[in-house]
PDB file of C-alpha atoms in Angstrom:
ATOM      1  CA  GLU B   1       0.000   0.000   0.000  1.00 94.00           C
ATOM      2  CA  VAL B   2       1.371   3.385  -1.011  1.00 94.00           C
ATOM      3  CA  GLN B   3       1.823   5.744   1.908  1.00 96.00           C
ATOM      4  CA  LEU B   4       2.902   9.377   1.805  1.00 97.00           C
ATOM      5  CA  VAL B   5       3.342  11.043   5.181  1.00 97.00           C
ATOM      6  CA  GLU B   6       4.099  14.743   5.094  1.00 97.00           C
ATOM      7  CA  SER B   7       5.428  16.509   8.168  1.00 97.00           C
ATOM      8  CA  GLY B   8       7.151  19.683   9.271  1.00 97.00           C
ATOM      9  CA  GLY B   9       4.323  22.141   8.814  1.00 97.00           C
ATOM     10  CA  GLY B  10       3.325  24.700  11.398  1.00 97.00           C
ATOM     11  CA  LEU B  11       3.031  28.369  12.201  1.00 98.00           C
ATOM     12  CA  VAL B  12       5.899  30.595  11.105  1.00 98.00           C
ATOM     13  CA  GLN B  13       6.352  34.345  10.904  1.00 97.00           C
ATOM     14  CA  PRO B  14       6.749  36.134   7.577  1.00 97.00           C
ATOM     15  CA  GLY B  15      10.369  35.938   6.483  1.00 97.00           C
ATOM     16  CA  GLY B  16      10.914  32.734   8.422  1.00 98.00           C
ATOM     17  CA  SER B  17      11.880  29.248   7.290  1.00 98.00           C
ATOM     18  CA  LEU B  18      10.467  25.741   7.461  1.00 98.00           C
ATOM     19  CA  ARG B  19      11.606  22.363   6.178  1.00 98.00           C
ATOM     20  CA  LEU B  20       8.918  19.947   5.075  1.00 98.00           C
ATOM     21  CA  SER B  21       9.559  16.219   4.913  1.00 98.00           C
ATOM     22  CA  CYS B  22       7.716  13.411   3.200  1.00 98.00           C
ATOM     23  CA  ALA B  23       8.197   9.763   4.122  1.00 98.00           C
ATOM     24  CA  ALA B  24       7.206   7.494   1.253  1.00 97.00           C
ATOM     25  CA  SER B  25       6.540   3.758   1.302  1.00 97.00           C
ATOM     26  CA  GLY B  26       4.784   1.071  -0.693  1.00 96.00           C
ATOM     27  CA  PHE B  27       6.445   1.890  -4.030  1.00 95.00           C
ATOM     28  CA  THR B  28       9.936   2.109  -5.516  1.00 96.00           C
ATOM     29  CA  PHE B  29      10.671   5.690  -4.500  1.00 97.00           C
ATOM     30  CA  SER B  30      13.832   5.978  -6.579  1.00 97.00           C
ATOM     31  CA  SER B  31      11.888   5.233  -9.783  1.00 96.00           C
ATOM     32  CA  TYR B  32       9.553   8.214  -9.492  1.00 96.00           C
ATOM     33  CA  TRP B  33       9.671  11.916 -10.098  1.00 96.00           C
ATOM     34  CA  MET B  34       8.453  13.588  -6.919  1.00 97.00           C
ATOM     35  CA  SER B  35       6.458  16.792  -6.653  1.00 97.00           C
ATOM     36  CA  TRP B  36       5.191  19.176  -4.015  1.00 98.00           C
ATOM     37  CA  VAL B  37       1.699  20.539  -4.641  1.00 98.00           C
ATOM     38  CA  ARG B  38      -0.030  23.027  -2.354  1.00 98.00           C
ATOM     39  CA  GLN B  39      -3.525  24.278  -1.715  1.00 98.00           C
ATOM     40  CA  ALA B  40      -4.214  27.548   0.052  1.00 98.00           C
ATOM     41  CA  PRO B  41      -7.329  27.642   2.245  1.00 96.00           C
ATOM     42  CA  GLY B  42     -10.417  27.777   0.054  1.00 96.00           C
ATOM     43  CA  LYS B  43      -8.298  27.948  -3.105  1.00 97.00           C
ATOM     44  CA  GLY B  44      -7.272  25.618  -5.911  1.00 97.00           C
ATOM     45  CA  LEU B  45      -4.340  23.287  -6.389  1.00 98.00           C
ATOM     46  CA  GLU B  46      -0.952  24.763  -7.246  1.00 98.00           C
ATOM     47  CA  TRP B  47       2.075  22.744  -8.279  1.00 97.00           C
ATOM     48  CA  VAL B  48       5.175  23.993  -6.459  1.00 98.00           C
ATOM     49  CA  ALA B  49       8.210  21.975  -7.519  1.00 97.00           C
ATOM     50  CA  ASN B  50       9.435  18.614  -8.686  1.00 96.00           C
ATOM     51  CA  ILE B  51      12.650  16.599  -8.755  1.00 97.00           C
ATOM     52  CA  LYS B  52      13.902  13.871 -11.030  1.00 96.00           C
ATOM     53  CA  GLN B  53      14.515  10.337  -9.819  1.00 96.00           C
ATOM     54  CA  ASP B  54      18.254  10.885  -9.264  1.00 96.00           C
ATOM     55  CA  GLY B  55      17.918  14.506  -8.134  1.00 96.00           C
ATOM     56  CA  SER B  56      19.718  15.820 -11.219  1.00 97.00           C
ATOM     57  CA  GLU B  57      16.805  18.004 -12.390  1.00 96.00           C
ATOM     58  CA  LYS B  58      14.628  20.302 -10.334  1.00 97.00           C
ATOM     59  CA  TYR B  59      11.859  22.656 -11.438  1.00 96.00           C
ATOM     60  CA  TYR B  60       9.922  25.331  -9.575  1.00 97.00           C
ATOM     61  CA  VAL B  61       6.878  27.513 -10.072  1.00 97.00           C
ATOM     62  CA  ASP B  62       7.981  31.121 -10.529  1.00 96.00           C
ATOM     63  CA  SER B  63       6.461  32.294  -7.235  1.00 97.00           C
ATOM     64  CA  VAL B  64       8.829  30.151  -5.146  1.00 98.00           C
ATOM     65  CA  LYS B  65      11.966  30.211  -7.302  1.00 97.00           C
ATOM     66  CA  GLY B  66      14.944  31.332  -5.266  1.00 97.00           C
ATOM     67  CA  ARG B  67      13.116  30.818  -1.953  1.00 98.00           C
ATOM     68  CA  PHE B  68      12.250  27.097  -1.936  1.00 98.00           C
ATOM     69  CA  THR B  69      14.566  24.134  -2.525  1.00 98.00           C
ATOM     70  CA  ILE B  70      13.378  20.610  -3.252  1.00 98.00           C
ATOM     71  CA  SER B  71      15.600  17.644  -2.453  1.00 98.00           C
ATOM     72  CA  ARG B  72      15.359  13.904  -1.925  1.00 98.00           C
ATOM     73  CA  ASP B  73      17.169  11.043  -0.228  1.00 98.00           C
ATOM     74  CA  ASN B  74      16.496   7.817  -2.082  1.00 98.00           C
ATOM     75  CA  ALA B  75      18.225   5.760   0.613  1.00 98.00           C
ATOM     76  CA  LYS B  76      15.658   7.030   3.105  1.00 98.00           C
ATOM     77  CA  ASN B  77      12.688   7.124   0.698  1.00 98.00           C
ATOM     78  CA  SER B  78      12.239  10.735   1.648  1.00 98.00           C
ATOM     79  CA  LEU B  79      11.410  14.019  -0.060  1.00 98.00           C
ATOM     80  CA  TYR B  80      12.089  17.464   1.366  1.00 98.00           C
ATOM     81  CA  LEU B  81      11.116  21.061   0.753  1.00 98.00           C
ATOM     82  CA  GLN B  82      13.234  23.788   2.323  1.00 98.00           C
ATOM     83  CA  MET B  83      11.161  26.963   2.433  1.00 98.00           C
ATOM     84  CA  ASN B  84      12.871  30.275   3.142  1.00 98.00           C
ATOM     85  CA  SER B  85      11.689  33.886   3.126  1.00 98.00           C
ATOM     86  CA  LEU B  86       8.142  32.712   3.702  1.00 98.00           C
ATOM     87  CA  ARG B  87       5.244  34.970   2.826  1.00 98.00           C
ATOM     88  CA  ALA B  88       1.592  35.028   3.849  1.00 98.00           C
ATOM     89  CA  GLU B  89       0.677  33.739   0.388  1.00 97.00           C
ATOM     90  CA  ASP B  90       2.664  30.542   1.043  1.00 98.00           C
ATOM     91  CA  THR B  91       0.042  29.543   3.617  1.00 98.00           C
ATOM     92  CA  ALA B  92      -1.359  26.247   2.362  1.00 98.00           C
ATOM     93  CA  VAL B  93      -1.598  22.516   2.800  1.00 98.00           C
ATOM     94  CA  TYR B  94       1.446  20.957   1.120  1.00 98.00           C
ATOM     95  CA  TYR B  95       1.237  17.505  -0.486  1.00 98.00           C
ATOM     96  CA  CYS B  96       4.103  15.347  -1.718  1.00 97.00           C
ATOM     97  CA  LEU B  97       3.224  13.296  -4.770  1.00 97.00           C
ATOM     98  CA  PRO B  98       4.952  10.680  -6.937  1.00 96.00           C
ATOM     99  CA  GLN B  99       4.846  10.707 -10.727  1.00 93.00           C
ATOM    100  CA  LEU B 100       6.092   7.863 -12.871  1.00 89.00           C
ATOM    101  CA  GLU B 101       6.908  10.324 -15.652  1.00 88.00           C
ATOM    102  CA  ARG B 102       6.877  14.082 -15.975  1.00 85.00           C
ATOM    103  CA  ARG B 103       3.764  14.180 -18.171  1.00 87.00           C
ATOM    104  CA  GLY B 104       2.086  11.770 -15.800  1.00 90.00           C
ATOM    105  CA  TYR B 105      -0.608  12.004 -13.205  1.00 95.00           C
ATOM    106  CA  PHE B 106      -0.774  12.061  -9.418  1.00 94.00           C
ATOM    107  CA  ASP B 107      -2.618   8.952  -8.310  1.00 92.00           C
ATOM    108  CA  TYR B 108      -1.542   8.842  -4.674  1.00 94.00           C
ATOM    109  CA  TRP B 109      -2.225  11.684  -2.282  1.00 94.00           C
ATOM    110  CA  GLY B 110      -1.423  11.867   1.427  1.00 90.00           C
ATOM    111  CA  GLN B 111      -3.196  14.110   3.898  1.00 93.00           C
ATOM    112  CA  GLY B 112      -0.673  16.906   3.511  1.00 96.00           C
ATOM    113  CA  THR B 113       0.895  19.205   6.069  1.00 97.00           C
ATOM    114  CA  LEU B 114      -0.398  22.690   6.856  1.00 98.00           C
ATOM    115  CA  VAL B 115       1.949  25.660   6.685  1.00 98.00           C
ATOM    116  CA  THR B 116       0.655  28.914   8.137  1.00 98.00           C
ATOM    117  CA  VAL B 117       2.651  32.089   7.623  1.00 98.00           C
ATOM    118  CA  SER B 118       1.424  34.779   9.951  1.00 97.00           C
ATOM    119  CA  SER B 119       2.647  37.249  12.532  1.00 95.00           C
TER     120      SER B 119
ATOM    121  CA  SER W   1       3.708  30.321 -18.784  1.00 89.00           C
ATOM    122  CA  TYR W   2       1.043  27.856 -19.817  1.00 96.00           C
ATOM    123  CA  VAL W   3      -2.467  28.584 -18.540  1.00 97.00           C
ATOM    124  CA  LEU W   4      -5.400  26.214 -18.094  1.00 98.00           C
ATOM    125  CA  THR W   5      -8.821  27.836 -17.938  1.00 98.00           C
ATOM    126  CA  GLN W   6     -11.807  26.183 -16.259  1.00 98.00           C
ATOM    127  CA  PRO W   7     -15.272  27.610 -15.604  1.00 98.00           C
ATOM    128  CA  PRO W   8     -15.605  28.430 -11.893  1.00 98.00           C
ATOM    129  CA  SER W   9     -18.874  26.567 -11.607  1.00 98.00           C
ATOM    130  CA  VAL W  10     -21.126  24.104 -13.401  1.00 98.00           C
ATOM    131  CA  SER W  11     -24.621  23.128 -12.275  1.00 98.00           C
ATOM    132  CA  VAL W  12     -26.537  20.047 -13.349  1.00 97.00           C
ATOM    133  CA  ALA W  13     -29.694  18.213 -12.314  1.00 97.00           C
ATOM    134  CA  PRO W  14     -29.441  14.651 -11.024  1.00 97.00           C
ATOM    135  CA  GLY W  15     -29.488  12.096 -13.818  1.00 97.00           C
ATOM    136  CA  LYS W  16     -28.289  14.572 -16.416  1.00 98.00           C
ATOM    137  CA  THR W  17     -24.862  14.970 -18.006  1.00 98.00           C
ATOM    138  CA  ALA W  18     -22.241  17.406 -16.732  1.00 98.00           C
ATOM    139  CA  ARG W  19     -19.432  18.637 -18.933  1.00 98.00           C
ATOM    140  CA  ILE W  20     -16.482  20.459 -17.389  1.00 98.00           C
ATOM    141  CA  THR W  21     -14.061  22.087 -19.791  1.00 98.00           C
ATOM    142  CA  CYS W  22     -10.371  22.854 -19.509  1.00 98.00           C
ATOM    143  CA  GLY W  23      -9.029  25.283 -22.067  1.00 98.00           C
ATOM    144  CA  GLY W  24      -5.413  25.759 -23.061  1.00 97.00           C
ATOM    145  CA  ASN W  25      -3.375  26.629 -26.121  1.00 97.00           C
ATOM    146  CA  ASN W  26      -3.182  23.459 -28.227  1.00 97.00           C
ATOM    147  CA  ILE W  27      -4.056  21.373 -25.177  1.00 97.00           C
ATOM    148  CA  GLY W  28      -4.905  18.546 -27.567  1.00 97.00           C
ATOM    149  CA  SER W  29      -1.173  17.936 -27.945  1.00 96.00           C
ATOM    150  CA  LYS W  30      -0.751  17.403 -24.212  1.00 96.00           C
ATOM    151  CA  SER W  31      -1.798  14.693 -21.773  1.00 96.00           C
ATOM    152  CA  VAL W  32      -4.608  15.870 -19.487  1.00 97.00           C
ATOM    153  CA  HIS W  33      -5.444  14.459 -16.081  1.00 98.00           C
ATOM    154  CA  TRP W  34      -8.536  15.182 -13.973  1.00 98.00           C
ATOM    155  CA  TYR W  35      -9.040  15.190 -10.196  1.00 98.00           C
ATOM    156  CA  GLN W  36     -12.107  15.268  -7.991  1.00 98.00           C
ATOM    157  CA  GLN W  37     -11.893  16.906  -4.571  1.00 98.00           C
ATOM    158  CA  LYS W  38     -14.650  16.802  -1.991  1.00 97.00           C
ATOM    159  CA  PRO W  39     -14.651  19.169   1.011  1.00 95.00           C
ATOM    160  CA  GLY W  40     -12.066  18.301   3.610  1.00 93.00           C
ATOM    161  CA  GLN W  41     -10.549  15.518   1.514  1.00 94.00           C
ATOM    162  CA  ALA W  42      -7.450  15.112  -0.630  1.00 95.00           C
ATOM    163  CA  PRO W  43      -7.980  15.074  -4.400  1.00 96.00           C
ATOM    164  CA  VAL W  44      -8.746  11.810  -6.194  1.00 97.00           C
ATOM    165  CA  LEU W  45      -7.641  11.015  -9.743  1.00 97.00           C
ATOM    166  CA  VAL W  46     -10.706  10.340 -11.927  1.00 98.00           C
ATOM    167  CA  ILE W  47      -9.276  10.497 -15.479  1.00 98.00           C
ATOM    168  CA  TYR W  48      -5.693  10.163 -16.679  1.00 97.00           C
ATOM    169  CA  TYR W  49      -4.053  10.535 -20.087  1.00 97.00           C
ATOM    170  CA  ASP W  50      -7.101  12.308 -21.484  1.00 97.00           C
ATOM    171  CA  SER W  51      -9.588   9.454 -21.262  1.00 98.00           C
ATOM    172  CA  ASP W  52      -8.337   6.553 -19.139  1.00 97.00           C
ATOM    173  CA  ARG W  53     -10.196   5.744 -15.962  1.00 98.00           C
ATOM    174  CA  PRO W  54      -8.484   4.419 -12.801  1.00 96.00           C
ATOM    175  CA  SER W  55      -9.886   1.298 -11.242  1.00 95.00           C
ATOM    176  CA  GLY W  56     -12.754   2.098  -8.927  1.00 96.00           C
ATOM    177  CA  ILE W  57     -13.894   5.162 -10.861  1.00 97.00           C
ATOM    178  CA  PRO W  58     -17.388   4.678 -12.316  1.00 97.00           C
ATOM    179  CA  GLU W  59     -17.824   4.385 -16.075  1.00 97.00           C
ATOM    180  CA  ARG W  60     -19.998   7.478 -15.832  1.00 98.00           C
ATOM    181  CA  PHE W  61     -16.757   9.482 -15.823  1.00 98.00           C
ATOM    182  CA  SER W  62     -15.117   9.994 -19.207  1.00 98.00           C
ATOM    183  CA  GLY W  63     -12.695  12.405 -20.809  1.00 98.00           C
ATOM    184  CA  SER W  64     -11.764  13.798 -24.189  1.00 98.00           C
ATOM    185  CA  ASN W  65      -9.121  16.170 -25.490  1.00 98.00           C
ATOM    186  CA  SER W  66      -8.833  17.938 -28.810  1.00 97.00           C
ATOM    187  CA  GLY W  67      -7.725  21.274 -30.170  1.00 97.00           C
ATOM    188  CA  ASN W  68      -7.776  23.872 -27.417  1.00 98.00           C
ATOM    189  CA  THR W  69     -10.224  22.141 -25.076  1.00 98.00           C
ATOM    190  CA  ALA W  70     -10.227  19.081 -22.866  1.00 98.00           C
ATOM    191  CA  THR W  71     -13.527  17.923 -21.401  1.00 98.00           C
ATOM    192  CA  LEU W  72     -14.495  15.861 -18.385  1.00 98.00           C
ATOM    193  CA  THR W  73     -17.950  14.358 -18.869  1.00 98.00           C
ATOM    194  CA  ILE W  74     -19.992  12.923 -16.026  1.00 98.00           C
ATOM    195  CA  SER W  75     -23.051  11.001 -17.161  1.00 98.00           C
ATOM    196  CA  ARG W  76     -26.102  10.272 -15.018  1.00 98.00           C
ATOM    197  CA  VAL W  77     -24.884  12.703 -12.395  1.00 98.00           C
ATOM    198  CA  GLU W  78     -25.476  11.757  -8.757  1.00 97.00           C
ATOM    199  CA  ALA W  79     -25.535  13.880  -5.628  1.00 97.00           C
ATOM    200  CA  GLY W  80     -22.260  12.276  -4.587  1.00 97.00           C
ATOM    201  CA  ASP W  81     -20.517  13.754  -7.635  1.00 98.00           C
ATOM    202  CA  GLU W  82     -20.798  17.244  -6.156  1.00 98.00           C
ATOM    203  CA  ALA W  83     -17.186  18.367  -5.741  1.00 98.00           C
ATOM    204  CA  ASP W  84     -14.416  20.533  -7.133  1.00 98.00           C
ATOM    205  CA  TYR W  85     -12.769  19.244 -10.294  1.00 98.00           C
ATOM    206  CA  TYR W  86      -9.270  20.148 -11.519  1.00 98.00           C
ATOM    207  CA  CYS W  87      -7.483  19.494 -14.787  1.00 98.00           C
ATOM    208  CA  GLN W  88      -3.691  19.124 -14.941  1.00 98.00           C
ATOM    209  CA  VAL W  89      -1.017  18.928 -17.634  1.00 97.00           C
ATOM    210  CA  TRP W  90       2.742  18.989 -17.978  1.00 95.00           C
ATOM    211  CA  ASP W  91       3.955  21.814 -20.228  1.00 94.00           C
ATOM    212  CA  SER W  92       7.020  20.602 -22.091  1.00 93.00           C
ATOM    213  CA  SER W  93       7.928  24.145 -23.167  1.00 93.00           C
ATOM    214  CA  SER W  94       8.493  25.300 -19.601  1.00 92.00           C
ATOM    215  CA  ASP W  95       9.059  21.904 -17.934  1.00 92.00           C
ATOM    216  CA  LEU W  96       6.376  22.818 -15.422  1.00 94.00           C
ATOM    217  CA  VAL W  97       3.271  21.074 -14.139  1.00 96.00           C
ATOM    218  CA  VAL W  98       0.114  23.184 -14.394  1.00 97.00           C
ATOM    219  CA  PHE W  99      -3.290  22.882 -12.760  1.00 98.00           C
ATOM    220  CA  GLY W 100      -6.468  24.529 -13.899  1.00 98.00           C
ATOM    221  CA  GLY W 101      -8.204  26.861 -11.481  1.00 98.00           C
ATOM    222  CA  GLY W 102     -10.872  24.294 -10.655  1.00 98.00           C
ATOM    223  CA  THR W 103     -14.594  23.942 -11.290  1.00 98.00           C
ATOM    224  CA  LYS W 104     -17.197  23.538  -8.578  1.00 98.00           C
ATOM    225  CA  LEU W 105     -19.841  21.052  -9.703  1.00 98.00           C
ATOM    226  CA  THR W 106     -23.209  21.618  -8.072  1.00 98.00           C
ATOM    227  CA  VAL W 107     -25.926  18.982  -8.304  1.00 97.00           C
ATOM    228  CA  LEU W 108     -29.248  20.778  -8.198  1.00 94.00           C
TER     229      LEU W 108
END
């Protein structure tokens, strides 16, 4: 059974930092692209970033470029998102999601972790 | 950057057919995936690669994609289909994943 357990969310002040983690199990983690997707309260889905199977390619939505860094540890079946210079508009539930290929779909969703940026 | 446009809302009577569109420049050349999200729940994949249906998704759900519009069609709509629906593609020009803004389906 595929399991995706996101953690590391919480309340942080504007300008602060957080590191999200995602523990994956039930599939061959090293064979999948991995993405972070977020959803602000009452808003739609927004793709944030993804990383290739071996970590050699990383892509970001413009709004987080230069502030967020995606990384992975295939030995630990784990995905990370380092978030710096956080803004109120980064407040959202963050999901980590596997994709077999870049043009592919997200068929497994965890419960996500809530990040709240507020003073 | 690539933009996907969905109508904010669609309303349909029970038993009728709902069609939710997703517009994008030459979207017919891309692979489109659709998600259903009910309040308080994570999204669920309902259509992948334009028209394929995951196991467990009713045959009432179907998809098509041509030209500048992809369409999610829900036949014989039930009250339980009331949810937000999102389309998603990968844009090879920018190497980015894109979601549509979402459509709230209301069953009258």
